[in-house]
XYZ file of C-alpha atoms in Angstrom:
296
model
C -0.224 -0.172 0.065
C 1.074 3.488 -1.003
C 0.565 6.912 0.612
C 1.566 9.768 -1.032
C 1.461 13.371 1.161
C 1.296 16.487 -1.130
C 1.803 19.874 0.812
C 0.129 22.878 -1.175
C 2.428 25.203 -2.767
C 0.692 28.027 -2.067
C -0.236 27.449 1.331
C -2.240 29.954 3.226
C -1.986 32.306 -0.542
C -5.972 31.697 -0.606
C -6.857 33.249 2.750
C -4.833 36.425 1.721
C -6.660 37.009 -1.558
C -10.152 36.348 0.019
C -8.824 39.055 3.045
C -8.336 41.804 0.469
C -11.582 40.711 -1.416
C -13.399 41.029 1.885
C -12.046 44.670 2.855
C -12.561 45.761 -0.808
C -16.130 44.292 -0.794
C -17.075 45.742 2.426
C -15.606 49.390 1.980
C -17.515 49.701 -1.205
C -20.718 48.549 0.128
C -21.007 51.277 2.253
C -20.063 53.655 -0.269
C -23.228 52.083 -2.065
C -25.466 52.273 0.669
C -24.712 56.263 0.422
C -24.705 56.828 -3.068
C -28.011 54.515 -3.252
C -29.839 56.687 -0.924
C -28.283 60.223 -2.428
C -29.379 58.977 -5.893
C -32.763 56.926 -5.040
C -31.705 54.718 -7.505
C -33.136 50.695 -6.659
C -30.632 48.971 -8.876
C -27.888 50.514 -6.715
C -29.587 49.944 -3.281
C -30.323 46.550 -4.420
C -26.429 45.657 -5.443
C -25.776 47.159 -2.174
C -27.691 44.718 -0.301
C -26.366 42.068 -2.674
C -22.796 43.236 -1.838
C -23.843 43.195 1.995
C -24.270 39.663 1.697
C -21.334 39.216 -0.551
C -19.290 40.898 2.434
C -20.701 38.657 4.869
C -19.939 35.396 2.454
C -16.555 36.170 1.682
C -15.695 36.959 5.489
C -17.039 33.407 6.630
C -15.221 32.113 3.441
C -11.777 33.813 4.717
C -12.093 32.078 7.845
C -13.152 28.728 6.147
C -10.101 29.180 3.682
C -7.533 29.796 6.411
C -8.612 26.567 8.239
C -8.378 24.997 4.828
C -5.090 26.439 4.090
C -3.331 26.229 7.691
C -4.677 23.116 9.782
C -3.211 19.727 8.917
C -4.818 16.675 9.005
C -5.084 14.914 12.198
C -6.794 11.866 13.706
C -10.406 13.180 13.302
C -9.674 15.144 10.010
C -7.535 12.587 7.963
C -7.671 14.412 4.783
C -7.098 17.899 6.565
C -9.716 20.481 6.506
C -10.012 21.186 2.938
C -13.847 20.693 2.950
C -14.345 23.558 5.048
C -13.509 25.766 2.008
C -16.465 23.968 0.110
C -18.560 24.322 3.075
C -17.670 28.031 2.774
C -18.633 28.220 -0.899
C -21.911 26.284 -0.186
C -23.157 28.652 2.388
C -21.707 31.837 0.154
C -24.176 30.393 -2.447
C -27.105 29.874 -0.382
C -26.771 33.451 0.872
C -26.372 34.976 -2.852
C -29.696 33.085 -3.736
C -31.363 34.047 -1.011
C -30.360 38.054 -1.332
C -31.244 37.676 -5.459
C -34.623 36.483 -4.775
C -35.234 39.716 -2.185
C -33.858 41.772 -4.976
C -36.463 40.498 -7.666
C -39.058 40.759 -5.287
C -38.499 44.123 -4.430
C -37.726 45.475 -7.850
C -40.076 43.508 -10.355
C -43.048 45.890 -9.106
C -41.384 48.929 -9.792
C -40.776 48.028 -13.735
C -44.256 49.614 -14.571
C -44.391 52.233 -11.885
C -40.669 53.512 -11.518
C -39.088 56.339 -9.510
C -36.939 59.155 -10.228
C -33.280 58.627 -9.935
C -29.805 60.629 -10.131
C -28.810 59.292 -13.442
C -25.415 61.122 -12.994
C -24.787 60.019 -9.735
C -25.627 56.640 -10.807
C -22.789 56.973 -13.428
C -20.148 57.672 -11.216
C -20.847 55.251 -8.723
C -21.005 52.671 -11.412
C -17.876 53.582 -12.519
C -16.135 53.111 -9.070
C -18.020 49.688 -8.847
C -16.584 48.382 -12.075
C -13.096 49.560 -10.548
C -13.278 48.257 -7.086
C -14.711 44.810 -7.904
C -12.243 44.701 -10.866
C -9.456 44.846 -8.561
C -11.241 41.998 -6.533
C -11.602 39.735 -9.104
C -7.872 40.085 -10.503
C -6.658 39.550 -6.973
C -8.712 36.167 -6.996
C -7.639 35.112 -10.488
C -5.120 32.863 -9.655
C -7.394 31.220 -6.861
C -7.586 27.368 -7.239
C -10.044 26.272 -4.503
C -14.032 25.972 -5.239
C -14.195 28.642 -2.532
C -12.113 31.161 -4.284
C -13.397 30.093 -7.546
C -17.089 30.498 -6.178
C -16.171 34.097 -4.736
C -14.309 35.169 -7.842
C -17.608 34.615 -9.777
C -19.683 36.592 -7.342
C -17.257 39.349 -8.072
C -17.227 39.033 -11.729
C -21.128 39.146 -11.727
C -20.462 42.463 -9.752
C -18.404 44.184 -12.452
C -20.906 42.727 -15.011
C -23.642 44.513 -12.953
C -21.946 47.541 -12.563
C -21.463 47.706 -16.394
C -24.962 47.313 -16.837
C -26.242 49.960 -14.039
C -23.403 52.027 -16.174
C -24.991 51.607 -19.678
C -28.736 51.821 -17.627
C -27.513 55.507 -16.263
C -26.591 56.782 -19.863
C -30.186 55.629 -21.345
C -31.636 57.428 -18.234
C -29.640 60.465 -18.982
C -30.235 60.671 -22.612
C -33.625 58.679 -23.193
C -35.233 59.451 -19.924
C -35.858 55.291 -19.447
C -36.683 55.456 -15.903
C -37.746 51.544 -15.774
C -34.496 50.877 -16.539
C -33.371 50.766 -12.936
C -35.558 48.052 -11.459
C -35.450 46.266 -14.865
C -31.806 46.122 -14.296
C -32.109 45.013 -10.621
C -34.411 41.943 -12.017
C -31.882 41.114 -14.701
C -29.012 41.438 -12.185
C -31.015 39.021 -9.858
C -31.887 36.391 -12.474
C -28.617 36.232 -13.828
C -26.804 35.719 -10.342
C -29.635 32.894 -9.506
C -28.642 31.114 -12.364
C -24.792 31.010 -11.912
C -25.382 30.089 -8.301
C -27.556 27.093 -9.041
C -24.468 26.102 -11.439
C -22.219 26.517 -8.677
C -24.281 24.646 -6.188
C -24.558 21.585 -8.348
C -20.690 21.499 -8.780
C -20.403 21.759 -4.951
C -22.987 19.089 -4.315
C -21.320 17.104 -7.111
C -17.950 17.302 -5.009
C -19.352 16.167 -2.067
C -21.051 13.448 -3.103
C -17.481 12.257 -4.557
C -18.102 12.132 -8.146
C -14.986 12.144 -10.562
C -13.648 15.485 -11.047
C -14.576 17.129 -14.451
C -10.563 17.561 -15.131
C -9.771 14.099 -14.491
C -9.836 11.292 -16.681
C -9.836 7.826 -15.680
C -9.351 5.707 -18.539
C -6.043 7.996 -19.009
C -4.720 7.294 -15.670
C -5.278 3.804 -16.178
C -3.780 4.025 -19.326
C -0.792 5.916 -18.298
C -0.116 3.764 -15.105
C -0.321 0.619 -17.287
C 2.611 2.566 -19.409
C 4.809 1.447 -16.519
C 6.620 -1.549 -17.561
C 6.273 -3.487 -14.259
C 2.472 -2.794 -14.185
C -0.208 -4.918 -16.324
C -3.475 -4.152 -15.355
C -5.197 -1.067 -12.977
C -8.821 -1.512 -11.511
C -10.953 -0.772 -8.307
C -9.684 2.965 -9.520
C -11.515 5.630 -7.473
C -11.172 9.553 -7.755
C -12.558 12.018 -6.033
C -12.078 15.751 -4.970
C -11.517 17.457 -1.472
C -12.411 20.903 -2.761
C -12.496 21.171 -6.281
C -8.500 21.024 -6.976
C -7.193 18.758 -4.297
C -7.616 15.358 -6.116
C -7.391 11.969 -4.253
C -7.042 8.517 -5.870
C -7.074 4.872 -4.940
C -6.231 2.169 -6.897
C -5.211 -1.624 -7.319
C -2.221 -1.727 -9.248
C -1.603 -5.502 -10.977
C 2.241 -6.545 -11.327
C 3.649 -8.616 -13.729
C 5.738 -10.638 -10.985
C 6.526 -10.644 -7.406
C 9.037 -7.490 -6.650
C 11.327 -6.710 -3.407
C 10.490 -3.973 -1.379
C 13.154 -1.615 -2.733
C 11.983 -2.698 -6.311
C 8.360 -1.817 -5.258
C 9.270 1.641 -3.695
C 10.685 2.724 -7.199
C 7.330 1.358 -9.185
C 5.411 3.515 -6.658
C 7.580 6.763 -7.102
C 7.264 6.392 -10.940
C 3.519 5.767 -10.534
C 3.198 8.964 -8.032
C 5.065 11.261 -10.515
C 2.982 10.183 -13.332
C -0.408 10.667 -11.164
C 0.772 14.152 -10.332
C 0.978 15.437 -14.050
C -2.526 14.062 -14.142
C -4.006 16.276 -11.432
C -3.788 13.771 -8.703
C -2.759 15.198 -5.352
C -2.929 12.575 -3.190
C -2.838 8.896 -3.888
C -2.937 5.141 -2.227
C -1.897 2.138 -4.767
C -2.641 -1.023 -3.792
C -0.004 -3.679 -5.683
C -1.447 -7.075 -6.247
C 0.029 -10.439 -7.952
C -1.632 -11.387 -11.584
C -4.493 -13.575 -10.774
C -4.538 -12.699 -7.049
C -8.375 -12.887 -5.600
C -8.773 -9.340 -4.565
C -11.333 -8.545 -1.839
C -13.605 -5.729 -2.648
C -13.390 -5.623 -6.412
C-alpha cells in the first residue's frame, strides 16, 4: 500500500486573497448604501444589499479558507480541513440565492411604476463599482480552491452588474428610460440565481464524490499501464476534496513479485505520473496477477 503526502505550494495564499477581497467589498458596500440613498437608485440599493451579503460570505469564506490552508490533518480529519473551503462555498451560494430573490421581489413591481433617480450619480458610482470589483476579481484570478472560484464568480458578476448600471444610467440620462433602473435589478438577480444554481450543483457533486471534471480515469489507467512492471489497474476511484485537491485509490497488478526496494521505485514512478494527471494524493495497492482481490 502506497501513501503520497502533498503539501500545497500556495499555503495560505487563498486566505490572503479572500482577505483583500473582503475589505474591498465591505468598503464599497458602505459607499453603495450612501450613494443609493442619495441618487434614489433601486439598482444601486439592490446591489448594495447583494454586496453586503457578498461581504458576509467572503468574510466567512476567508475564515474557512484559512482553516483549509493552515490546519494539517489529524486523527479526526484525516484528509485535513480542505472540505471547509467547500462548506464556505455552499453557504456563500445560499446567501447569494436568498439575496437575489429579495432583490427581484422588490424590483419587479417597480418596472411598471419606476421612481425618479439621479442618473449622473448612478454613472459615477457605477464607474467606481467596475474599478473596485474588478480589482477584487484580479486579486482572486489565480485562486484554485472551489471557495475562491465561487467568490471570484460573485465579484465578476458584480463587475458585469456595474457595467449594466453604467449603461442604464446613460439610457436614463439621454432617453429618460426610468424603468431601466428596476429592470436592471431584476436582470442582475436572475443572472446571479442562474450561476448560483450551477455552482451549487458543482459543490454538491464534489460532496457526493463524483469523478472530478478535469480527471480522466481511462487516461490514468492507461498511464499507469505504460509503466513496464504494471500489467493492469482496477478498482480505481478518484474524488476531490475541494474542487482542486484530487484523491485517488487504485489496485495495481504487477507482472511478477518484486522486492520492497523495487516496489518503492515502481510506486515513486507511478506517483510522479499521477501528479501530472492532477492527482494530489494517491493510495496504491499492489497485487500479483490472478490474485483474488477483496472488494473489487
